[in-house]
């Protein structure tokens, strides 16, 4: 009995020692803490993807995700600081320079290997946009993917990946400027672009000569979210909670409607 009691006392002492040691080790600082301590939220975005992000000639950003970034920064009591990047260098620039990447970013498995993502805030698959005069000629993707069709695409992102994976017969044209790419279709220098359905709706508002092709029936499933540091559960939980409340209060929809309606 005495031996058993001694053993129990030793075990309790060992557990107490482990507990005290654990209490003495500080938890790893989250990016959430770093952002609040620095007073700024560094936001990477391309600035070439209306209506989510647009880099204006005065070197400021505007768009859906710009408004959302400012809302997130305000909730943290800090200032949003925007960092211009490109689709080709988005992930690399985010890891090196930013706390979050926004601006119509789609979740992909390739990106997921290097970063984490917030809860998706928008389902938005790919859809074609063509000249309205050619709408009858290009009623679906099979009719689009034919010899002689000039399919234009911006390099470095999910649009190029979709184009290279799905076009079998059409001529693929790379155009590096996503801001002027739709004017190429208007001017007759290209026939079609496949991009996110939300962007086709926005571009149809800007260019009345252009018409989306079945934007309510996307060619593939895609979700938009915000790129976050891999493994930082604390920061992700905060961003997800902020988005949940933004949607519950109707503020998210008000931002969306401001730009798309």
XYZ file of C-alpha atoms in Angstrom:
261
model
C 0.000 0.000 0.000
C 2.863 2.298 0.915
C 4.558 1.616 -2.436
C 1.333 2.338 -4.317
C 0.878 5.632 -2.443
C 4.450 6.682 -3.206
C 3.947 5.834 -6.853
C 0.787 7.919 -7.012
C 2.541 10.860 -5.357
C 5.436 10.656 -7.803
C 3.030 10.509 -10.758
C 1.143 13.558 -9.490
C 4.406 15.428 -8.997
C 5.471 14.573 -12.534
C 2.152 15.756 -13.990
C 2.364 18.976 -11.991
C 5.873 19.571 -13.275
C 4.754 19.038 -16.886
C 1.777 21.362 -16.400
C 3.931 24.111 -14.916
C 6.431 23.785 -17.749
C 3.656 24.065 -20.329
C 2.305 27.164 -18.613
C 5.755 28.716 -18.700
C 6.129 28.301 -22.483
C 4.473 31.219 -24.307
C 2.184 30.391 -27.216
C 3.567 31.229 -30.646
C 2.495 34.690 -31.723
C -0.209 34.718 -34.375
C -0.194 37.051 -37.360
C -3.297 38.491 -35.698
C -1.157 39.768 -32.807
C 1.512 41.078 -35.177
C -1.044 43.020 -37.231
C -2.545 44.668 -34.156
C 0.888 45.496 -32.763
C 2.106 47.000 -36.055
C -1.064 49.015 -36.615
C -1.351 47.944 -40.245
C -2.855 45.112 -42.269
C -0.717 44.447 -45.343
C -3.008 43.384 -48.186
C -1.627 41.922 -51.414
C -3.796 42.365 -54.526
C -3.256 42.519 -58.276
C -5.314 45.620 -59.029
C -6.373 44.310 -62.435
C -9.532 42.386 -61.654
C -12.710 44.452 -61.636
C -15.011 44.511 -59.734
C -12.863 42.977 -56.970
C -9.761 45.128 -57.279
C -8.612 47.905 -59.598
C -5.396 49.915 -59.371
C -6.285 53.445 -60.427
C -3.966 55.914 -62.192
C -3.637 57.838 -58.907
C -2.031 54.682 -57.414
C -4.959 53.865 -55.148
C -7.121 50.735 -55.163
C -10.887 50.361 -55.426
C -13.326 47.467 -55.655
C -15.251 44.884 -53.654
C -12.226 43.395 -51.930
C -10.744 46.831 -51.263
C -13.874 47.727 -49.293
C -13.722 44.358 -47.533
C -10.041 44.839 -46.658
C -10.807 48.224 -45.130
C -13.671 46.665 -43.149
C -11.368 43.930 -41.827
C -8.683 46.469 -40.925
C -11.236 48.658 -39.124
C -12.427 45.662 -37.092
C -8.827 45.182 -35.940
C -8.308 48.858 -35.198
C -5.540 49.143 -37.802
C -4.977 50.673 -41.240
C -5.151 48.689 -44.481
C -1.909 48.956 -46.458
C -2.223 47.687 -50.038
C 0.654 45.975 -51.839
C 0.413 45.626 -55.622
C 1.288 42.225 -57.029
C 0.482 40.125 -60.113
C -1.247 36.799 -60.648
C 2.070 35.214 -61.618
C 3.781 36.296 -58.388
C 0.751 36.460 -56.059
C 1.596 33.551 -53.758
C 5.292 34.389 -53.562
C 4.633 38.077 -52.869
C 1.999 37.236 -50.264
C 4.367 34.990 -48.318
C 7.163 37.576 -48.457
C 5.303 40.831 -47.947
C 1.674 40.528 -46.819
C -0.648 39.408 -44.045
C -3.537 38.578 -46.380
C -4.129 38.427 -50.130
C -7.452 39.615 -51.533
C -8.931 40.714 -54.833
C -10.942 37.865 -56.343
C -8.503 35.122 -55.321
C -9.744 31.596 -56.072
C -8.958 28.575 -53.937
C -6.769 26.095 -55.814
C -4.929 22.995 -54.662
C -1.640 24.413 -55.952
C -2.048 27.506 -53.796
C -3.256 25.403 -50.873
C 0.114 23.622 -50.827
C 1.801 26.866 -49.784
C -0.837 28.944 -47.993
C -4.106 28.703 -46.117
C -7.465 30.215 -47.043
C -10.302 31.840 -45.183
C -13.791 30.430 -45.370
C -15.033 30.911 -48.983
C -17.131 34.046 -49.368
C -18.307 33.573 -52.966
C -18.994 30.666 -55.344
C -17.901 31.874 -58.766
C -17.049 29.483 -61.609
C -15.742 30.210 -65.095
C -17.911 31.578 -67.913
C -17.175 32.927 -71.406
C -17.767 36.480 -72.549
C -18.095 37.331 -76.254
C -19.262 40.145 -78.503
C -23.055 40.307 -78.335
C -23.098 40.132 -82.131
C -21.511 36.660 -81.856
C -23.761 35.378 -79.051
C -25.696 33.040 -81.359
C -22.422 31.684 -82.755
C -20.991 30.930 -79.300
C -23.893 29.503 -77.305
C -21.762 27.027 -75.344
C -18.149 25.999 -74.840
C -18.225 23.312 -77.547
C -19.242 25.953 -80.076
C -16.494 28.234 -78.789
C -13.697 25.655 -78.884
C -13.459 25.424 -82.643
C -10.676 26.108 -85.170
C -10.633 29.789 -86.018
C -11.870 30.953 -82.612
C -9.425 33.381 -81.027
C -9.544 32.787 -77.276
C -7.743 35.467 -75.273
C -6.513 35.004 -71.689
C -4.421 36.797 -69.081
C -1.400 34.756 -67.936
C -0.469 33.494 -64.497
C -3.769 32.720 -62.806
C -6.746 30.385 -62.888
C -7.943 31.794 -66.230
C -4.794 30.593 -67.996
C -4.947 27.234 -66.240
C -8.543 26.762 -67.359
C -7.686 27.784 -70.931
C -4.728 25.422 -71.260
C -6.650 22.540 -69.731
C -9.834 22.911 -71.767
C -9.179 24.489 -75.158
C -8.384 21.774 -77.705
C -9.049 23.488 -81.036
C -9.291 27.235 -80.502
C -6.329 29.574 -80.961
C -5.031 30.766 -77.573
C -3.849 34.378 -77.310
C -2.008 35.574 -74.189
C -2.614 39.212 -73.251
C -0.652 40.442 -70.206
C -2.932 43.335 -69.213
C -6.150 42.161 -67.579
C -7.503 45.732 -67.539
C -7.434 46.171 -71.338
C -8.051 42.551 -72.310
C -11.801 42.945 -72.792
C -11.288 45.864 -75.156
C -9.405 43.420 -77.378
C -12.669 41.505 -77.833
C -14.649 44.700 -78.439
C -12.101 45.766 -81.083
C -12.329 42.405 -82.862
C -8.772 41.348 -82.023
C -10.091 38.320 -80.115
C -13.405 36.477 -79.971
C -13.828 35.207 -76.429
C -12.420 35.156 -72.936
C -13.273 32.665 -70.219
C -13.040 34.217 -66.771
C -15.017 34.230 -63.523
C -18.739 34.667 -64.096
C -18.860 37.667 -61.760
C -16.273 39.410 -63.912
C -18.235 38.709 -67.106
C -21.268 40.426 -65.553
C -19.169 43.424 -64.539
C -17.450 43.728 -67.907
C -20.808 43.540 -69.692
C -21.808 46.609 -67.668
C -18.648 48.426 -68.732
C -18.732 47.274 -72.373
C -22.240 47.120 -73.780
C -20.874 45.340 -76.864
C -20.026 42.286 -74.726
C -22.357 39.557 -73.474
C -21.683 36.790 -70.924
C -22.422 33.221 -72.040
C -24.502 31.333 -69.455
C -22.927 33.037 -66.405
C -25.471 31.313 -64.154
C -24.214 27.912 -65.366
C -20.432 28.077 -64.794
C -18.111 25.790 -66.719
C -16.411 24.714 -63.498
C -16.836 25.050 -59.738
C -14.725 27.685 -58.022
C -14.738 29.518 -54.717
C -13.233 32.848 -53.805
C -11.558 33.354 -50.452
C -8.732 35.283 -48.835
C -5.190 33.939 -48.801
C -3.790 33.573 -45.270
C -0.553 32.333 -43.669
C -0.392 28.540 -43.552
C -0.938 27.051 -40.107
C -2.072 30.252 -38.378
C -5.369 29.000 -36.937
C -5.841 32.037 -34.681
C -5.698 34.526 -37.567
C -7.896 32.349 -39.780
C -10.497 32.001 -37.025
C -10.637 35.773 -36.646
C -11.022 36.417 -40.391
C -13.707 33.720 -40.648
C -15.618 35.182 -37.680
C -15.407 38.674 -39.197
C -16.789 37.393 -42.522
C -19.573 35.459 -40.775
C -20.715 38.605 -38.972
C -20.351 40.713 -42.124
C -22.715 38.395 -43.973
C -25.126 38.047 -41.048
C -25.535 41.818 -40.731
C -25.981 42.328 -44.481
C -22.824 44.450 -44.781
C -21.207 41.959 -47.172
C -24.196 42.055 -49.507
C -24.230 45.855 -49.416
C -20.590 45.953 -50.526
C -21.294 43.417 -53.270
C -24.383 45.270 -54.514
C -22.484 48.561 -54.575
C -20.195 47.204 -57.297
C -22.339 44.691 -59.207
C -25.776 46.324 -59.301
